Amino acid sequence: MIKGKRIFLRKVEVGDADQLLAWSKNPRYQYLAGFSHYEDLDQAREGARIYHDRPASYLICLKDGTRIGLAELYPRTEDTREVGFMLDEAYEGRGYMTESLALLFDQAKECGIAEIWACCRDDNLPPQRLLTKMGFKEQYEVDYRQIPPFFNFSAKYYLLKLAEWNKIETNTKS
């Protein structure tokens, strides 16, 4: 468990399948965050097991235990990760994701991670603003619409060098 001021991050458990199922029923999370769609509680339980088994995959919870989102770091190379995150829309705009990602980035830096990448749909502006606020720099954009019929969107890729994180972290922690 990783504790913050207003939230804590904990491993996803099979008992969280009900929340994963609820989020998976919202097409907004599928569209904006690429969140999986589960047909039923059994599929959501399997999804919970998968999240649980990932080394840096966490459920974001308020201090009272309310589950409000997910944040995780995926391995890219030995010292590079990619961040993925999703926040329940009822809790947006309150700084919870900023606090969650700051906790993750601090942990990553302690583990010797040098860079964190992020990717957002080009039409998903809130996470782009969050990433920029946290020190990420846009690196490039990929127009996946050039690969028909599979994709119908463009994505922006951002990079945060953790050596720079110390310079900005005091401005981003909630």
Tab-separated table of N, CA and C in Angstrom:
chain	number	residue	atom	x	y	z
A	1	MET	N	0.847	-1.181	0.000
A	1	MET	CA	0.000	0.000	0.000
A	1	MET	C	0.890	1.241	0.000
A	2	ILE	N	0.475	2.225	-0.774
A	2	ILE	CA	1.194	3.498	-0.849
A	2	ILE	C	0.230	4.573	-0.357
A	3	LYS	N	0.611	5.268	0.690
A	3	LYS	CA	-0.292	6.244	1.305
A	3	LYS	C	0.040	7.668	0.895
A	4	GLY	N	-1.010	8.421	0.556
A	4	GLY	CA	-0.917	9.840	0.274
A	4	GLY	C	-1.664	10.622	1.333
A	5	LYS	N	-1.842	11.896	1.086
A	5	LYS	CA	-2.563	12.745	2.044
A	5	LYS	C	-4.057	12.467	2.049
A	6	ARG	N	-4.641	12.314	0.856
A	6	ARG	CA	-6.091	12.133	0.759
A	6	ARG	C	-6.500	10.784	0.196
A	7	ILE	N	-5.537	10.075	-0.372
A	7	ILE	CA	-5.832	8.798	-1.025
A	7	ILE	C	-4.771	7.777	-0.641
A	8	PHE	N	-5.025	6.530	-0.998
A	8	PHE	CA	-3.988	5.505	-0.926
A	8	PHE	C	-4.124	4.617	-2.151
A	9	LEU	N	-3.010	4.024	-2.534
A	9	LEU	CA	-2.965	3.080	-3.645
A	9	LEU	C	-2.775	1.695	-3.060
A	10	ARG	N	-3.574	0.749	-3.519
A	10	ARG	CA	-3.431	-0.634	-3.069
A	10	ARG	C	-3.605	-1.568	-4.245
A	11	LYS	N	-3.119	-2.772	-4.074
A	11	LYS	CA	-3.253	-3.776	-5.124
A	11	LYS	C	-4.738	-4.066	-5.368
A	12	VAL	N	-5.058	-4.341	-6.616
A	12	VAL	CA	-6.413	-4.756	-6.972
A	12	VAL	C	-6.598	-6.183	-6.478
A	13	GLU	N	-7.749	-6.454	-5.901
A	13	GLU	CA	-8.078	-7.788	-5.395
A	13	GLU	C	-9.288	-8.332	-6.165
A	14	VAL	N	-9.488	-9.632	-6.115
A	14	VAL	CA	-10.630	-10.248	-6.796
A	14	VAL	C	-11.934	-9.638	-6.287
A	15	GLY	N	-11.978	-9.258	-5.027
A	15	GLY	CA	-13.165	-8.623	-4.455
A	15	GLY	C	-13.489	-7.264	-5.061
A	16	ASP	N	-12.588	-6.719	-5.861
A	16	ASP	CA	-12.834	-5.441	-6.534
A	16	ASP	C	-13.522	-5.626	-7.878
A	17	ALA	N	-13.835	-6.864	-8.220
A	17	ALA	CA	-14.431	-7.149	-9.528
A	17	ALA	C	-15.731	-6.383	-9.745
A	18	ASP	N	-16.506	-6.177	-8.695
A	18	ASP	CA	-17.763	-5.445	-8.860
A	18	ASP	C	-17.512	-4.022	-9.361
A	19	GLN	N	-16.471	-3.380	-8.834
A	19	GLN	CA	-16.153	-2.021	-9.273
A	19	GLN	C	-15.611	-2.026	-10.693
A	20	LEU	N	-14.754	-2.985	-11.011
A	20	LEU	CA	-14.232	-3.092	-12.374
A	20	LEU	C	-15.370	-3.319	-13.371
A	21	LEU	N	-16.333	-4.158	-12.994
A	21	LEU	CA	-17.478	-4.418	-13.862
A	21	LEU	C	-18.280	-3.134	-14.077
A	22	ALA	N	-18.510	-2.385	-13.017
A	22	ALA	CA	-19.260	-1.123	-13.142
A	22	ALA	C	-18.531	-0.155	-14.071
A	23	TRP	N	-17.220	-0.003	-13.896
A	23	TRP	CA	-16.467	0.879	-14.781
A	23	TRP	C	-16.502	0.376	-16.216
A	24	SER	N	-16.449	-0.944	-16.387
A	24	SER	CA	-16.401	-1.497	-17.748
A	24	SER	C	-17.707	-1.275	-18.499
A	25	LYS	N	-18.772	-1.026	-17.807
A	25	LYS	CA	-20.070	-0.790	-18.444
A	25	LYS	C	-20.203	0.644	-18.950
A	26	ASN	N	-19.273	1.501	-18.572
A	26	ASN	CA	-19.324	2.901	-18.979
A	26	ASN	C	-18.483	3.070	-20.253
A	27	PRO	N	-19.118	3.322	-21.396
A	27	PRO	CA	-18.360	3.443	-22.648
A	27	PRO	C	-17.341	4.584	-22.636
A	28	ARG	N	-17.544	5.554	-21.774
A	28	ARG	CA	-16.596	6.672	-21.669
A	28	ARG	C	-15.203	6.177	-21.285
A	29	TYR	N	-15.131	5.236	-20.331
A	29	TYR	CA	-13.837	4.709	-19.885
A	29	TYR	C	-13.198	3.836	-20.959
A	30	GLN	N	-14.018	3.129	-21.710
A	30	GLN	CA	-13.491	2.329	-22.814
A	30	GLN	C	-12.907	3.246	-23.878
A	31	TYR	N	-13.621	4.308	-24.200
A	31	TYR	CA	-13.187	5.220	-25.257
A	31	TYR	C	-11.964	6.021	-24.838
A	32	LEU	N	-12.004	6.654	-23.679
A	32	LEU	CA	-10.939	7.566	-23.278
A	32	LEU	C	-9.717	6.870	-22.688
A	33	ALA	N	-9.934	5.787	-21.953
A	33	ALA	CA	-8.820	5.143	-21.251
A	33	ALA	C	-8.500	3.747	-21.780
A	34	GLY	N	-9.264	3.279	-22.740
A	34	GLY	CA	-9.021	1.932	-23.252
A	34	GLY	C	-9.349	0.855	-22.231
A	35	PHE	N	-10.246	1.178	-21.297
A	35	PHE	CA	-10.604	0.222	-20.248
A	35	PHE	C	-11.381	-0.940	-20.852
A	36	SER	N	-11.081	-2.137	-20.389
A	36	SER	CA	-11.722	-3.344	-20.915
A	36	SER	C	-13.215	-3.362	-20.622
A	37	HIS	N	-13.944	-4.024	-21.496
A	37	HIS	CA	-15.369	-4.263	-21.266
A	37	HIS	C	-15.525	-5.691	-20.764
A	38	TYR	N	-16.177	-5.848	-19.629
A	38	TYR	CA	-16.453	-7.178	-19.077
A	38	TYR	C	-17.937	-7.459	-19.233
A	39	GLU	N	-18.255	-8.647	-19.686
A	39	GLU	CA	-19.646	-9.036	-19.878
A	39	GLU	C	-20.338	-9.361	-18.561
A	40	ASP	N	-19.576	-9.898	-17.608
A	40	ASP	CA	-20.188	-10.331	-16.362
A	40	ASP	C	-19.148	-10.316	-15.240
A	41	LEU	N	-19.590	-10.675	-14.046
A	41	LEU	CA	-18.717	-10.641	-12.874
A	41	LEU	C	-17.556	-11.624	-12.988
A	42	ASP	N	-17.767	-12.754	-13.639
A	42	ASP	CA	-16.666	-13.711	-13.818
A	42	ASP	C	-15.542	-13.105	-14.662
A	43	GLN	N	-15.899	-12.418	-15.741
A	43	GLN	CA	-14.878	-11.758	-16.551
A	43	GLN	C	-14.184	-10.655	-15.751
A	44	ALA	N	-14.940	-9.930	-14.950
A	44	ALA	CA	-14.351	-8.867	-14.129
A	44	ALA	C	-13.418	-9.456	-13.070
A	45	ARG	N	-13.753	-10.621	-12.534
A	45	ARG	CA	-12.852	-11.286	-11.579
A	45	ARG	C	-11.533	-11.648	-12.252
A	46	GLU	N	-11.617	-12.159	-13.485
A	46	GLU	CA	-10.395	-12.482	-14.215
A	46	GLU	C	-9.593	-11.208	-14.479
A	47	GLY	N	-10.275	-10.124	-14.824
A	47	GLY	CA	-9.606	-8.840	-14.993
A	47	GLY	C	-8.923	-8.393	-13.710
A	48	ALA	N	-9.587	-8.582	-12.576
A	48	ALA	CA	-9.007	-8.215	-11.273
A	48	ALA	C	-7.748	-9.039	-11.006
A	49	ARG	N	-7.774	-10.320	-11.344
A	49	ARG	CA	-6.585	-11.167	-11.166
A	49	ARG	C	-5.416	-10.648	-12.013
A	50	ILE	N	-5.727	-10.255	-13.244
A	50	ILE	CA	-4.685	-9.738	-14.137
A	50	ILE	C	-4.091	-8.458	-13.557
A	51	TYR	N	-4.941	-7.528	-13.137
A	51	TYR	CA	-4.439	-6.297	-12.511
A	51	TYR	C	-3.603	-6.635	-11.277
A	52	HIS	N	-4.083	-7.549	-10.470
A	52	HIS	CA	-3.373	-7.918	-9.235
A	52	HIS	C	-1.967	-8.442	-9.528
A	53	ASP	N	-1.839	-9.211	-10.597
A	53	ASP	CA	-0.558	-9.840	-10.913
A	53	ASP	C	0.458	-8.890	-11.547
A	54	ARG	N	0.013	-7.745	-12.004
A	54	ARG	CA	0.958	-6.761	-12.551
A	54	ARG	C	1.700	-6.109	-11.388
A	55	PRO	N	3.009	-5.935	-11.520
A	55	PRO	CA	3.798	-5.473	-10.371
A	55	PRO	C	3.499	-4.054	-9.893
A	56	ALA	N	3.089	-3.153	-10.765
A	56	ALA	CA	2.863	-1.760	-10.350
A	56	ALA	C	1.490	-1.291	-10.811
A	57	SER	N	0.483	-2.080	-10.494
A	57	SER	CA	-0.901	-1.777	-10.857
A	57	SER	C	-1.690	-1.590	-9.567
A	58	TYR	N	-2.340	-0.442	-9.436
A	58	TYR	CA	-2.979	-0.088	-8.164
A	58	TYR	C	-4.389	0.448	-8.351
A	59	LEU	N	-5.212	0.157	-7.368
A	59	LEU	CA	-6.518	0.769	-7.229
A	59	LEU	C	-6.317	2.051	-6.433
A	60	ILE	N	-6.932	3.125	-6.862
A	60	ILE	CA	-6.868	4.388	-6.132
A	60	ILE	C	-8.079	4.430	-5.212
A	61	CYS	N	-7.831	4.656	-3.927
A	61	CYS	CA	-8.912	4.693	-2.948
A	61	CYS	C	-8.838	5.961	-2.111
A	62	LEU	N	-10.005	6.485	-1.769
A	62	LEU	CA	-10.049	7.562	-0.792
A	62	LEU	C	-9.688	6.982	0.570
A	63	LYS	N	-9.371	7.840	1.514
A	63	LYS	CA	-8.992	7.367	2.854
A	63	LYS	C	-10.070	6.485	3.479
A	64	ASP	N	-11.354	6.707	3.116
A	64	ASP	CA	-12.432	5.879	3.677
A	64	ASP	C	-12.603	4.549	2.947
A	65	GLY	N	-11.747	4.283	1.938
A	65	GLY	CA	-11.789	3.024	1.205
A	65	GLY	C	-12.570	3.071	-0.096
A	66	THR	N	-13.243	4.171	-0.387
A	66	THR	CA	-13.982	4.292	-1.642
A	66	THR	C	-13.031	4.152	-2.822
A	67	ARG	N	-13.373	3.255	-3.739
A	67	ARG	CA	-12.544	2.992	-4.914
A	67	ARG	C	-12.884	4.009	-5.996
A	68	ILE	N	-11.864	4.782	-6.424
A	68	ILE	CA	-12.148	5.870	-7.351
A	68	ILE	C	-11.371	5.793	-8.670
A	69	GLY	N	-10.465	4.848	-8.808
A	69	GLY	CA	-9.733	4.771	-10.066
A	69	GLY	C	-8.627	3.745	-10.067
A	70	LEU	N	-7.873	3.760	-11.142
A	70	LEU	CA	-6.742	2.851	-11.335
A	70	LEU	C	-5.541	3.651	-11.824
A	71	ALA	N	-4.369	3.218	-11.428
A	71	ALA	CA	-3.118	3.796	-11.944
A	71	ALA	C	-2.081	2.677	-11.970
A	72	GLU	N	-1.288	2.648	-13.039
A	72	GLU	CA	-0.276	1.600	-13.127
A	72	GLU	C	0.881	2.030	-14.009
A	73	LEU	N	1.992	1.381	-13.765
A	73	LEU	CA	3.196	1.581	-14.564
A	73	LEU	C	3.531	0.264	-15.251
A	74	TYR	N	3.580	0.309	-16.587
A	74	TYR	CA	3.909	-0.868	-17.378
A	74	TYR	C	5.385	-0.832	-17.748
A	75	PRO	N	6.081	-1.953	-17.667
A	75	PRO	CA	7.481	-1.970	-18.112
A	75	PRO	C	7.598	-1.733	-19.611
A	76	ARG	N	8.567	-0.909	-19.990
A	76	ARG	CA	8.951	-0.714	-21.394
A	76	ARG	C	10.346	-1.290	-21.590
A	77	THR	N	11.269	-0.808	-20.758
A	77	THR	CA	12.628	-1.343	-20.724
A	77	THR	C	12.990	-1.490	-19.251
A	78	GLU	N	14.231	-1.828	-18.981
A	78	GLU	CA	14.658	-2.021	-17.598
A	78	GLU	C	14.439	-0.769	-16.740
A	79	ASP	N	14.684	0.410	-17.310
A	79	ASP	CA	14.564	1.636	-16.516
A	79	ASP	C	13.539	2.627	-17.080
A	80	THR	N	12.608	2.126	-17.903
A	80	THR	CA	11.566	2.966	-18.489
A	80	THR	C	10.205	2.309	-18.282
A	81	ARG	N	9.221	3.125	-17.951
A	81	ARG	CA	7.858	2.635	-17.751
A	81	ARG	C	6.888	3.481	-18.559
A	82	GLU	N	5.678	2.941	-18.742
A	82	GLU	CA	4.576	3.706	-19.323
A	82	GLU	C	3.460	3.741	-18.296
A	83	VAL	N	2.891	4.912	-18.090
A	83	VAL	CA	1.833	5.072	-17.103
A	83	VAL	C	0.470	4.950	-17.791
A	84	GLY	N	-0.433	4.291	-17.104
A	84	GLY	CA	-1.831	4.220	-17.515
A	84	GLY	C	-2.679	4.607	-16.315
A	85	PHE	N	-3.764	5.314	-16.561
A	85	PHE	CA	-4.598	5.737	-15.429
A	85	PHE	C	-6.022	6.005	-15.872
A	86	MET	N	-6.922	5.887	-14.912
A	86	MET	CA	-8.341	6.139	-15.135
A	86	MET	C	-8.951	6.552	-13.802
A	87	LEU	N	-9.769	7.584	-13.833
A	87	LEU	CA	-10.429	8.065	-12.622
A	87	LEU	C	-11.928	8.067	-12.839
A	88	ASP	N	-12.655	7.577	-11.856
A	88	ASP	CA	-14.112	7.605	-11.902
A	88	ASP	C	-14.551	9.048	-12.131
A	89	GLU	N	-15.448	9.252	-13.092
A	89	GLU	CA	-15.837	10.611	-13.460
A	89	GLU	C	-16.448	11.396	-12.303
A	90	ALA	N	-16.991	10.725	-11.309
A	90	ALA	CA	-17.575	11.423	-10.153
A	90	ALA	C	-16.504	12.113	-9.302
A	91	TYR	N	-15.227	11.762	-9.525
A	91	TYR	CA	-14.143	12.297	-8.688
A	91	TYR	C	-13.159	13.151	-9.474
A	92	GLU	N	-13.481	13.453	-10.713
A	92	GLU	CA	-12.589	14.251	-11.554
A	92	GLU	C	-12.509	15.699	-11.064
A	93	GLY	N	-11.390	16.328	-11.358
A	93	GLY	CA	-11.225	17.746	-11.079
A	93	GLY	C	-10.925	18.092	-9.634
A	94	ARG	N	-10.544	17.110	-8.828
A	94	ARG	CA	-10.269	17.352	-7.407
A	94	ARG	C	-8.815	17.102	-7.021
A	95	GLY	N	-7.981	16.788	-8.007
A	95	GLY	CA	-6.568	16.568	-7.731
A	95	GLY	C	-6.214	15.161	-7.287
A	96	TYR	N	-7.159	14.241	-7.309
A	96	TYR	CA	-6.875	12.878	-6.857
A	96	TYR	C	-5.884	12.168	-7.788
A	97	MET	N	-6.033	12.380	-9.099
A	97	MET	CA	-5.108	11.706	-10.013
A	97	MET	C	-3.722	12.327	-9.915
A	98	THR	N	-3.647	13.630	-9.722
A	98	THR	CA	-2.347	14.273	-9.533
A	98	THR	C	-1.629	13.656	-8.345
A	99	GLU	N	-2.340	13.509	-7.237
A	99	GLU	CA	-1.745	12.913	-6.038
A	99	GLU	C	-1.355	11.460	-6.286
A	100	SER	N	-2.209	10.717	-6.968
A	100	SER	CA	-1.928	9.299	-7.247
A	100	SER	C	-0.685	9.130	-8.108
A	101	LEU	N	-0.590	9.910	-9.177
A	101	LEU	CA	0.563	9.785	-10.064
A	101	LEU	C	1.842	10.260	-9.376
A	102	ALA	N	1.750	11.292	-8.555
A	102	ALA	CA	2.933	11.747	-7.811
A	102	ALA	C	3.454	10.621	-6.914
A	103	LEU	N	2.557	9.882	-6.268
A	103	LEU	CA	2.979	8.748	-5.436
A	103	LEU	C	3.667	7.681	-6.289
A	104	LEU	N	3.072	7.374	-7.430
A	104	LEU	CA	3.669	6.374	-8.330
A	104	LEU	C	5.040	6.811	-8.838
A	105	PHE	N	5.154	8.072	-9.212
A	105	PHE	CA	6.417	8.560	-9.778
A	105	PHE	C	7.509	8.591	-8.718
A	106	ASP	N	7.156	8.955	-7.493
A	106	ASP	CA	8.140	8.926	-6.407
A	106	ASP	C	8.645	7.502	-6.193
A	107	GLN	N	7.732	6.543	-6.195
A	107	GLN	CA	8.115	5.145	-6.032
A	107	GLN	C	8.990	4.676	-7.195
A	108	ALA	N	8.621	5.072	-8.402
A	108	ALA	CA	9.398	4.674	-9.585
A	108	ALA	C	10.813	5.221	-9.502
A	109	LYS	N	10.941	6.446	-9.084
A	109	LYS	CA	12.270	7.055	-8.980
A	109	LYS	C	13.119	6.308	-7.956
A	110	GLU	N	12.506	5.944	-6.818
A	110	GLU	CA	13.231	5.188	-5.792
A	110	GLU	C	13.692	3.834	-6.312
A	111	CYS	N	12.980	3.279	-7.288
A	111	CYS	CA	13.322	1.971	-7.866
A	111	CYS	C	14.282	2.090	-9.045
A	112	GLY	N	14.768	3.286	-9.328
A	112	GLY	CA	15.746	3.463	-10.388
A	112	GLY	C	15.168	3.666	-11.779
A	113	ILE	N	13.890	3.927	-11.860
A	113	ILE	CA	13.276	4.198	-13.164
A	113	ILE	C	13.718	5.592	-13.609
A	114	ALA	N	14.124	5.713	-14.872
A	114	ALA	CA	14.640	6.982	-15.393
A	114	ALA	C	13.600	7.777	-16.174
A	115	GLU	N	12.705	7.075	-16.873
A	115	GLU	CA	11.732	7.751	-17.730
A	115	GLU	C	10.365	7.109	-17.598
A	116	ILE	N	9.343	7.949	-17.727
A	116	ILE	CA	7.962	7.463	-17.762
A	116	ILE	C	7.301	8.057	-19.002
A	117	TRP	N	6.727	7.181	-19.804
A	117	TRP	CA	5.995	7.571	-21.002
A	117	TRP	C	4.505	7.537	-20.715
A	118	ALA	N	3.743	8.288	-21.485
A	118	ALA	CA	2.283	8.283	-21.401
A	118	ALA	C	1.721	8.501	-22.790
A	119	CYS	N	0.528	7.994	-23.009
A	119	CYS	CA	-0.147	8.127	-24.295
A	119	CYS	C	-1.596	8.504	-24.034
A	120	CYS	N	-2.108	9.455	-24.801
A	120	CYS	CA	-3.507	9.880	-24.693
A	120	CYS	C	-4.096	10.043	-26.083
A	121	ARG	N	-5.367	9.767	-26.193
A	121	ARG	CA	-6.066	10.109	-27.426
A	121	ARG	C	-5.937	11.615	-27.630
A	122	ASP	N	-5.817	12.032	-28.861
A	122	ASP	CA	-5.639	13.462	-29.126
A	122	ASP	C	-6.847	14.304	-28.720
A	123	ASP	N	-8.026	13.688	-28.620
A	123	ASP	CA	-9.222	14.432	-28.240
A	123	ASP	C	-9.529	14.344	-26.741
A	124	ASN	N	-8.636	13.750	-25.980
A	124	ASN	CA	-8.833	13.609	-24.526
A	124	ASN	C	-7.952	14.647	-23.820
A	125	LEU	N	-8.468	15.839	-23.672
A	125	LEU	CA	-7.667	16.965	-23.191
A	125	LEU	C	-7.350	16.942	-21.686
A	126	PRO	N	-8.233	16.510	-20.797
A	126	PRO	CA	-7.876	16.554	-19.367
A	126	PRO	C	-6.588	15.807	-19.006
A	127	PRO	N	-6.363	14.572	-19.481
A	127	PRO	CA	-5.092	13.940	-19.121
A	127	PRO	C	-3.887	14.619	-19.771
A	128	GLN	N	-4.080	15.216	-20.930
A	128	GLN	CA	-2.974	15.945	-21.549
A	128	GLN	C	-2.571	17.131	-20.675
A	129	ARG	N	-3.563	17.841	-20.132
A	129	ARG	CA	-3.262	18.962	-19.228
A	129	ARG	C	-2.576	18.459	-17.959
A	130	LEU	N	-3.065	17.327	-17.421
A	130	LEU	CA	-2.465	16.756	-16.217
A	130	LEU	C	-1.007	16.368	-16.470
A	131	LEU	N	-0.756	15.692	-17.569
A	131	LEU	CA	0.611	15.265	-17.872
A	131	LEU	C	1.535	16.468	-18.018
A	132	THR	N	1.074	17.488	-18.706
A	132	THR	CA	1.882	18.703	-18.872
A	132	THR	C	2.152	19.361	-17.527
A	133	LYS	N	1.127	19.434	-16.688
A	133	LYS	CA	1.276	20.007	-15.344
A	133	LYS	C	2.331	19.247	-14.531
A	134	MET	N	2.404	17.934	-14.768
A	134	MET	CA	3.322	17.103	-14.005
A	134	MET	C	4.718	17.040	-14.621
A	135	GLY	N	4.947	17.795	-15.688
A	135	GLY	CA	6.280	17.876	-16.252
A	135	GLY	C	6.533	17.051	-17.492
A	136	PHE	N	5.533	16.336	-17.967
A	136	PHE	CA	5.685	15.569	-19.202
A	136	PHE	C	5.806	16.532	-20.371
A	137	LYS	N	6.566	16.115	-21.362
A	137	LYS	CA	6.725	16.879	-22.597
A	137	LYS	C	6.191	16.038	-23.756
A	138	GLU	N	5.367	16.661	-24.603
A	138	GLU	CA	4.873	15.940	-25.767
A	138	GLU	C	6.042	15.624	-26.685
A	139	GLN	N	6.121	14.367	-27.127
A	139	GLN	CA	7.214	13.922	-27.981
A	139	GLN	C	6.784	13.777	-29.441
A	140	TYR	N	5.613	13.187	-29.658
A	140	TYR	CA	5.138	12.983	-31.017
A	140	TYR	C	3.671	12.575	-30.986
A	141	GLU	N	3.056	12.588	-32.165
A	141	GLU	CA	1.669	12.156	-32.329
A	141	GLU	C	1.629	11.092	-33.414
A	142	VAL	N	0.799	10.081	-33.196
A	142	VAL	CA	0.633	9.010	-34.177
A	142	VAL	C	-0.824	9.018	-34.630
A	143	ASP	N	-1.014	9.108	-35.931
A	143	ASP	CA	-2.363	9.070	-36.501
A	143	ASP	C	-2.686	7.618	-36.850
A	144	TYR	N	-3.337	6.948	-35.926
A	144	TYR	CA	-3.666	5.534	-36.123
A	144	TYR	C	-4.753	5.341	-37.177
A	145	ARG	N	-5.396	6.412	-37.595
A	145	ARG	CA	-6.407	6.296	-38.661
A	145	ARG	C	-5.765	5.862	-39.979
A	146	GLN	N	-4.442	5.943	-40.043
A	146	GLN	CA	-3.729	5.503	-41.238
A	146	GLN	C	-3.676	3.980	-41.328
A	147	ILE	N	-4.188	3.303	-40.302
A	147	ILE	CA	-4.185	1.839	-40.271
A	147	ILE	C	-5.635	1.339	-40.307
A	148	PRO	N	-6.390	1.688	-41.330
A	148	PRO	CA	-7.781	1.237	-41.378
A	148	PRO	C	-7.828	-0.265	-41.604
A	149	PRO	N	-8.829	-0.946	-41.232
A	149	PRO	CA	-10.025	-0.481	-40.537
A	149	PRO	C	-9.928	-0.618	-39.021
A	150	PHE	N	-8.738	-0.798	-38.504
A	150	PHE	CA	-8.584	-1.152	-37.101
A	150	PHE	C	-8.734	0.018	-36.131
A	151	PHE	N	-8.249	1.185	-36.500
A	151	PHE	CA	-8.222	2.299	-35.563
A	151	PHE	C	-8.880	3.524	-36.177
A	152	ASN	N	-9.449	4.357	-35.309
A	152	ASN	CA	-10.092	5.577	-35.797
A	152	ASN	C	-9.734	6.779	-34.924
A	153	PHE	N	-8.477	6.818	-34.465
A	153	PHE	CA	-8.073	7.918	-33.603
A	153	PHE	C	-6.598	8.242	-33.801
A	154	SER	N	-6.218	9.361	-33.238
A	154	SER	CA	-4.830	9.793	-33.201
A	154	SER	C	-4.426	9.857	-31.733
A	155	ALA	N	-3.164	9.609	-31.438
A	155	ALA	CA	-2.703	9.602	-30.048
A	155	ALA	C	-1.440	10.436	-29.907
A	156	LYS	N	-1.339	11.107	-28.759
A	156	LYS	CA	-0.157	11.897	-28.439
A	156	LYS	C	0.662	11.143	-27.398
A	157	TYR	N	1.973	11.169	-27.562
A	157	TYR	CA	2.888	10.479	-26.659
A	157	TYR	C	3.717	11.511	-25.899
A	158	TYR	N	3.803	11.311	-24.593
A	158	TYR	CA	4.476	12.234	-23.683
A	158	TYR	C	5.571	11.509	-22.920
A	159	LEU	N	6.590	12.262	-22.512
A	159	LEU	CA	7.719	11.699	-21.767
A	159	LEU	C	8.034	12.565	-20.554
A	160	LEU	N	8.267	11.909	-19.421
A	160	LEU	CA	8.749	12.556	-18.202
A	160	LEU	C	10.073	11.907	-17.834
A	161	LYS	N	11.113	12.718	-17.764
A	161	LYS	CA	12.408	12.225	-17.289
A	161	LYS	C	12.430	12.445	-15.775
A	162	LEU	N	12.581	11.352	-15.034
A	162	LEU	CA	12.463	11.453	-13.580
A	162	LEU	C	13.572	12.268	-12.936
A	163	ALA	N	14.666	12.501	-13.628
A	163	ALA	CA	15.693	13.402	-13.106
A	163	ALA	C	15.117	14.814	-12.961
A	164	GLU	N	14.129	15.140	-13.793
A	164	GLU	CA	13.460	16.441	-13.719
A	164	GLU	C	12.349	16.462	-12.676
A	165	TRP	N	11.918	15.290	-12.230
A	165	TRP	CA	10.776	15.178	-11.319
A	165	TRP	C	11.019	15.951	-10.017
A	166	ASN	N	12.208	15.878	-9.456
A	166	ASN	CA	12.501	16.604	-8.212
A	166	ASN	C	12.275	18.097	-8.357
A	167	LYS	N	12.524	18.639	-9.531
A	167	LYS	CA	12.382	20.073	-9.746
A	167	LYS	C	10.937	20.527	-9.748
A	168	ILE	N	10.021	19.625	-10.099
A	168	ILE	CA	8.627	20.031	-10.228
A	168	ILE	C	7.686	19.386	-9.226
A	169	GLU	N	8.129	18.353	-8.511
A	169	GLU	CA	7.200	17.615	-7.689
A	169	GLU	C	6.550	18.436	-6.599
A	170	THR	N	7.228	19.418	-6.052
A	170	THR	CA	6.611	20.224	-4.997
A	170	THR	C	5.458	21.052	-5.541
A	171	ASN	N	5.438	21.324	-6.833
A	171	ASN	CA	4.337	22.082	-7.435
A	171	ASN	C	3.134	21.206	-7.778
A	172	THR	N	3.296	19.896	-7.766
A	172	THR	CA	2.211	19.032	-8.219
A	172	THR	C	1.589	18.207	-7.105
A	173	LYS	N	2.258	18.098	-5.984
A	173	LYS	CA	1.695	17.275	-4.915
A	173	LYS	C	0.520	18.005	-4.277
A	174	SER	N	-0.562	17.258	-4.079
A	174	SER	CA	-1.772	17.850	-3.497
A	174	SER	C	-1.623	18.041	-2.013
